[in-house]
Amino acid sequence: MEYVIEMLNITKDFPGIRANDDVTLRVKKGEIHALLGENGAGKSTLMSILFGLYRPNKGIIKVNGKEVQIDDPHVANDLGIGMVHQHFKLVENFTVTENIVLGSEPKKSFGRVDIEKATKKVSETSERYSLSVDPSSKIEDISVGMQQRVEILKMLYRDAEILIFDEPTAVLTPQEIDDLMDIMRMFAKEGKSIILITHKLKEILAVADTCTVLRRGKLVGTVDVADTNEKELAEMMVGREVFFQVDKPKREPGKKVVEIKGLTVKDNRKLKAVNNLSIDIYAGEILGLAGIDGNGQTELIEALTGLRKIESGKVVLNDVEISNYSIREITEAGIGHIPQDRHKFGLVLDFRLDENLVLQTYYQKPNSVRGILNQEAITKKAEQIIEEFDVRSGKGAETSARSMSGGNQQKAIIGREIDRSPAFLIAAQPTRGLDVGAIEYIHNRLVAEREKERAILLVSLELDEILNISDRIAVIYEGEIVGILDPEKTDEKEIGLMMSGSKRVGVANE
Amino acid sequence: MSRLKKLLMDESKYQITVPIIAILLSFLIGTLVMLFTGINPLGAFKALIRTMTGLNLEQMFTDKMFNMRYVGEFLTTAIPITLTGLSVAFAFRTGLFNIGAEGQLLVGATAATLASVLLDLPAFIHVPIVLLSATIAGAIWGMVPGYLKAKFNVHEVVVTIMMNYTALYFTNYVLKALPGSTLIKTVKSNPSGTLESDFLSSITNGSRLHWGIVVVALAIVAFWYIIEKTSFGFELRAVGFNPDASRYAGMKVNRNVMFSMMIAGAFAGLAGAMISVGTFDYGRVLVGFENYGFDGIAVALLGGNTAIGVMLSGLLFGGLKSAQPLMQANGVPMEIAKIISSLIILFVAMKYGFEMLLRNYAEKHEKEGK
Ligand SMILES: Nc1ncnc2c1ncn2[C@@H]1O[C@H](COP(=O)(O)OP(=O)(O)OP(=O)(O)O)[C@@H](O)[C@H]1O
Ligand SMILES: [Mg+2]
């Protein structure tokens, strides 16, 4: 069997860390090859090397049996290699077509860009693979799932035969994930080869033919997906047994911590996104909020945390109304927030890790005394969180947040929020991009917060996660709560029906 | 040699190596330009050395070998542009582009002149009042664009450019209206209200060097301290890098934008005092801008918006600026100094290109080594 891609004995060093250590990856033509590994294991780095963004310190790369030097994405491009990055690289206020042709624009006379020709080719490609992307809409106006398709189109437009997907499903809704799987299968059938990075073992079992596992930069092995199972894969990557179910002692809910009453919030287009929504959350309870993306979850969270204006209704925390509080006052009153978009809200990427870990507490004792920063205290706090939440990076507290792996950035944010142990913690997609080992740990920490009588709102698109750790499940549809369920007495099917608006339970019909 | 190579390849030092490469390259190209146009480049270098160290290489070992007056004048030139450099750099750190240092400087200069001409007090309170007036005037001039940005999201570049013109005509009007003013200048300041220093002047052989040098030193320390050591500076930096995350973390982004512009304006206003009651002892009615603001942008850019960087680049640009007359005397057109200054900016602006070259070089080097 011949290989389209051979990366042989690749080693890559970053300051303070060996991201890839003698790693070998071989991909056959027409296969879907999964790349699995813990957060910071070096997956993105390995793929960036293949795509010409980094150069390895050691090792050789062969494409179709011929040794090549890929020192720049243009070279990768010419070799037919395309990549969808973990964090998209699109220009927000450009149209889909403009983004796709960027860097290889078709030209008319005098070097003018032939945008009509480009648009035509883009829509043809889009139709051929039934991606249904509108070439003339602006990136900022389309959903994340669509943006990803734009990234995919970008590869196809450049006639890529080897497609790299770096955690494509982390940002997608379950439906979008299914669609993406179909698209990938279609590509493979056409003879394109796919390298897929994902932390979701189910996805690997569903689409991949082969799986290569990395741990702390080293190759653990390559297995045939047909001969393996979730448990074995998880063990290979983490190096120990992983429990997918959390142990959660039963407990009675305590006093009311949060009262949301008649809350109405508008979205960016000034349309009602949260509509007269009321719900209470109790001490020692994890309330799971299930819903299809775009049904008002984001606006609800932003209103609760002060990031978005409340049109009407009120929010009460521990008997104090906080509806008109500033963001800082809300934080100080005891609300923590693990944001959905870690790069927009969660981190200042150009700050060091320690600075990011005190992002809300930098001005308080002991981090600051009378307005003067106390670096010693900040370092100490940072090191404690890093240790506790196993945040891996090259240079510890001093690492620039930008250079950290996606999952470790996420762990840092979660660590920061849980460490403050707020009375009310809002966790939006907290385990997005985390490896199974880290998810297990985070789930346990959330349960531990619950034991400490905290109230937790878990917003997740993954029903597995909601069913696994919630005490109660609320389903949101078009900005309204359409049902409150007991996780013991319901299943994915029922929740699914409610999420699509076809069923209501335990709440008044309008 | 291998030490140098190591230094060049150290990514964490790019912040230092890249500006130095830019400077060296600019001087190299400046030299080539002189060679091609038939000018002796030595004349330029001798002028620069004499300006910055006082050493006259043509008169070695005579009694004319050393003249501190050049150093004094050079420092006097460096003082205001270092301060406008701090002004621009401070705004940059909060993600703002302060093109308005020029106008803030003008109102600062005028406020200082007013305070020094109109008041008659003992020096130990007069000088602080003069400096404070300049600082406050500059801060107010900076606050206007800051407020408009915070409140109505009007871009600060547009507003500051307008404020520069407003400042020019407004200050000219005020200066001319002062009792005793002619069409080009005001009456002399009260000596108690100027930064004049017989001591500094005497140790620099009668140069115009004044106490402003102490003010600049303090300003540099203040800049560093505020930005790096205070929780307020932490906020400013956070807002500059990522306003969304800063808002999420409870920082008042708009308020910081306004404060930052006010502080930037304060630095520039202070720079104005350095000129109007330091270099000169009367207020000058100007026909047009003197471009201290633009010099400040250059200084901030080369200095990487850090306190130490601004200090060093302020000295370099000050040197290039004040060497121009001597260059001319040495048969080098003063445009050469301007060409070199501009090239430095050009190359610093190309820093990503240099960083990429260095990185490629480092990677190749490492491969061959193994
Ligand atoms: N540009 C960089 N500079 C310094 N260190 C880096 C850089 N990029 C990655 N690293 C480090 O290399 C290691 C591997 O990172 P990489 O992004 O490849 O991990 P990953 O396997 O993709 O993890 P995740 O699942 O969290 O995305 C991490 O420890 C990271 O901190
Ligand atoms: Mg990654």
mmCIF file of N, CA, C and O in Angstrom, chain B residues 23 27 41-55 57 70-71 74 315-324 326-327 330 337 340:
data_model
loop_
_atom_site.group_PDB
_atom_site.id
_atom_site.type_symbol
_atom_site.label_atom_id
_atom_site.label_comp_id
_atom_site.label_asym_id
_atom_site.label_seq_id
_atom_site.Cartn_x
_atom_site.Cartn_y
_atom_site.Cartn_z
ATOM 1 N N ILE B 23 18.370 49.999 12.753
ATOM 2 C CA ILE B 23 19.238 51.172 12.850
ATOM 3 C C ILE B 23 20.503 50.980 12.024
ATOM 4 O O ILE B 23 20.885 51.839 11.217
ATOM 5 N N PHE B 27 21.774 53.187 8.731
ATOM 6 C CA PHE B 27 23.046 53.900 8.598
ATOM 7 C C PHE B 27 23.825 53.384 7.390
ATOM 8 O O PHE B 27 24.463 54.147 6.672
ATOM 9 N N PRO B 41 31.031 60.252 3.578
ATOM 10 C CA PRO B 41 30.199 59.842 4.709
ATOM 11 C C PRO B 41 30.867 60.120 6.051
ATOM 12 O O PRO B 41 30.180 60.283 7.064
ATOM 13 N N LEU B 42 32.190 60.178 6.061
ATOM 14 C CA LEU B 42 32.869 60.435 7.325
ATOM 15 C C LEU B 42 32.378 61.734 7.953
ATOM 16 O O LEU B 42 32.243 61.829 9.173
ATOM 17 N N GLY B 43 32.105 62.712 7.099
ATOM 18 C CA GLY B 43 31.626 64.005 7.594
ATOM 19 C C GLY B 43 30.371 63.841 8.433
ATOM 20 O O GLY B 43 30.219 64.470 9.484
ATOM 21 N N ALA B 44 29.476 62.979 7.976
ATOM 22 C CA ALA B 44 28.222 62.760 8.686
ATOM 23 C C ALA B 44 28.479 62.086 10.024
ATOM 24 O O ALA B 44 27.935 62.493 11.053
ATOM 25 N N PHE B 45 29.293 61.040 10.003
ATOM 26 C CA PHE B 45 29.541 60.309 11.251
ATOM 27 C C PHE B 45 30.280 61.166 12.270
ATOM 28 O O PHE B 45 29.996 61.131 13.458
ATOM 29 N N LYS B 46 31.246 61.945 11.753
ATOM 30 C CA LYS B 46 31.973 62.825 12.671
ATOM 31 C C LYS B 46 31.010 63.814 13.324
ATOM 32 O O LYS B 46 31.090 64.087 14.528
ATOM 33 N N ALA B 47 30.090 64.334 12.516
ATOM 34 C CA ALA B 47 29.126 65.299 13.051
ATOM 35 C C ALA B 47 28.265 64.651 14.122
ATOM 36 O O ALA B 47 28.013 65.222 15.186
ATOM 37 N N LEU B 48 27.842 63.426 13.856
ATOM 38 C CA LEU B 48 26.968 62.736 14.799
ATOM 39 C C LEU B 48 27.710 62.442 16.103
ATOM 40 O O LEU B 48 27.182 62.643 17.201
ATOM 41 N N ILE B 49 28.940 61.991 15.952
ATOM 42 C CA ILE B 49 29.728 61.677 17.154
ATOM 43 C C ILE B 49 29.966 62.949 17.962
ATOM 44 O O ILE B 49 29.843 62.966 19.188
ATOM 45 N N ARG B 50 30.277 64.028 17.252
ATOM 46 C CA ARG B 50 30.554 65.270 17.958
ATOM 47 C C ARG B 50 29.299 65.761 18.675
ATOM 48 O O ARG B 50 29.346 66.211 19.817
ATOM 49 N N THR B 51 28.161 65.620 18.016
ATOM 50 C CA THR B 51 26.919 66.065 18.634
ATOM 51 C C THR B 51 26.607 65.275 19.899
ATOM 52 O O THR B 51 26.202 65.827 20.909
ATOM 53 N N MET B 52 26.800 63.967 19.803
ATOM 54 C CA MET B 52 26.330 63.140 20.905
ATOM 55 C C MET B 52 27.349 62.960 22.022
ATOM 56 O O MET B 52 26.984 62.590 23.131
ATOM 57 N N THR B 53 28.659 63.182 21.711
ATOM 58 C CA THR B 53 29.654 62.988 22.772
ATOM 59 C C THR B 53 30.485 64.233 23.025
ATOM 60 O O THR B 53 31.206 64.311 24.012
ATOM 61 N N GLY B 54 30.413 65.177 22.132
ATOM 62 C CA GLY B 54 31.228 66.376 22.285
ATOM 63 C C GLY B 54 32.637 66.214 21.735
ATOM 64 O O GLY B 54 33.422 67.156 21.711
ATOM 65 N N LEU B 55 32.988 65.024 21.265
ATOM 66 C CA LEU B 55 34.347 64.762 20.771
ATOM 67 C C LEU B 55 34.501 65.260 19.338
ATOM 68 O O LEU B 55 33.705 64.932 18.465
ATOM 69 N N LEU B 57 36.631 64.740 16.290
ATOM 70 C CA LEU B 57 37.646 63.800 15.809
ATOM 71 C C LEU B 57 38.690 64.479 14.927
ATOM 72 O O LEU B 57 39.755 63.928 14.685
ATOM 73 N N TYR B 70 27.963 70.755 22.802
ATOM 74 C CA TYR B 70 27.221 69.932 21.839
ATOM 75 C C TYR B 70 26.330 68.932 22.556
ATOM 76 O O TYR B 70 25.187 68.707 22.191
ATOM 77 N N VAL B 71 26.892 68.311 23.587
ATOM 78 C CA VAL B 71 26.106 67.321 24.336
ATOM 79 C C VAL B 71 24.885 68.002 24.957
ATOM 80 O O VAL B 71 23.771 67.489 24.898
ATOM 81 N N PHE B 74 22.350 68.686 22.347
ATOM 82 C CA PHE B 74 21.758 67.421 21.887
ATOM 83 C C PHE B 74 20.699 66.936 22.882
ATOM 84 O O PHE B 74 19.583 66.571 22.502
ATOM 85 N N LEU B 315 16.928 59.463 22.472
ATOM 86 C CA LEU B 315 18.309 59.940 22.377
ATOM 87 C C LEU B 315 18.808 59.848 20.937
ATOM 88 O O LEU B 315 19.423 60.777 20.410
ATOM 89 N N LEU B 316 18.526 58.725 20.288
ATOM 90 C CA LEU B 316 19.016 58.551 18.913
ATOM 91 C C LEU B 316 18.408 59.590 17.970
ATOM 92 O O LEU B 316 19.125 60.261 17.214
ATOM 93 N N PHE B 317 17.084 59.741 18.047
ATOM 94 C CA PHE B 317 16.461 60.708 17.143
ATOM 95 C C PHE B 317 16.867 62.130 17.497
ATOM 96 O O PHE B 317 17.042 62.976 16.621
ATOM 97 N N GLY B 318 17.048 62.380 18.810
ATOM 98 C CA GLY B 318 17.524 63.690 19.226
ATOM 99 C C GLY B 318 18.895 63.963 18.633
ATOM 100 O O GLY B 318 19.174 65.067 18.144
ATOM 101 N N GLY B 319 19.738 62.942 18.671
ATOM 102 C CA GLY B 319 21.081 63.088 18.109
ATOM 103 C C GLY B 319 21.030 63.388 16.625
ATOM 104 O O GLY B 319 21.686 64.310 16.121
ATOM 105 N N LEU B 320 20.238 62.612 15.908
ATOM 106 C CA LEU B 320 20.154 62.806 14.450
ATOM 107 C C LEU B 320 19.621 64.195 14.120
ATOM 108 O O LEU B 320 20.031 64.823 13.152
ATOM 109 N N LYS B 321 18.702 64.657 14.969
ATOM 110 C CA LYS B 321 18.088 65.948 14.695
ATOM 111 C C LYS B 321 19.076 67.082 14.958
ATOM 112 O O LYS B 321 19.230 67.998 14.145
ATOM 113 N N SER B 322 19.767 66.981 16.090
ATOM 114 C CA SER B 322 20.628 68.111 16.420
ATOM 115 C C SER B 322 21.975 68.038 15.711
ATOM 116 O O SER B 322 22.753 68.976 15.774
ATOM 117 N N ALA B 323 22.262 66.938 15.026
ATOM 118 C CA ALA B 323 23.531 66.844 14.289
ATOM 119 C C ALA B 323 23.435 67.543 12.938
ATOM 120 O O ALA B 323 24.441 67.721 12.250
ATOM 121 N N GLN B 324 22.220 67.910 12.555
ATOM 122 C CA GLN B 324 22.047 68.419 11.193
ATOM 123 C C GLN B 324 22.884 69.667 10.869
ATOM 124 O O GLN B 324 23.534 69.694 9.822
ATOM 125 N N LEU B 326 25.720 70.621 12.142
ATOM 126 C CA LEU B 326 27.130 70.236 12.046
ATOM 127 C C LEU B 326 27.402 69.466 10.769
ATOM 128 O O LEU B 326 28.449 69.591 10.151
ATOM 129 N N MET B 327 26.461 68.635 10.385
ATOM 130 C CA MET B 327 26.620 67.871 9.147
ATOM 131 C C MET B 327 26.808 68.832 7.992
ATOM 132 O O MET B 327 27.692 68.667 7.159
ATOM 133 N N ASN B 330 30.033 70.128 7.740
ATOM 134 C CA ASN B 330 30.991 69.146 7.235
ATOM 135 C C ASN B 330 30.724 68.790 5.776
ATOM 136 O O ASN B 330 31.219 67.792 5.268
ATOM 137 N N ALA B 337 20.550 63.220 7.346
ATOM 138 C CA ALA B 337 20.075 62.831 8.678
ATOM 139 C C ALA B 337 18.602 62.465 8.616
ATOM 140 O O ALA B 337 18.142 61.504 9.239
ATOM 141 N N ILE B 340 18.191 59.067 7.038
ATOM 142 C CA ILE B 340 18.494 57.973 7.969
ATOM 143 C C ILE B 340 17.345 57.797 8.972
ATOM 144 O O ILE B 340 16.886 56.677 9.203
#
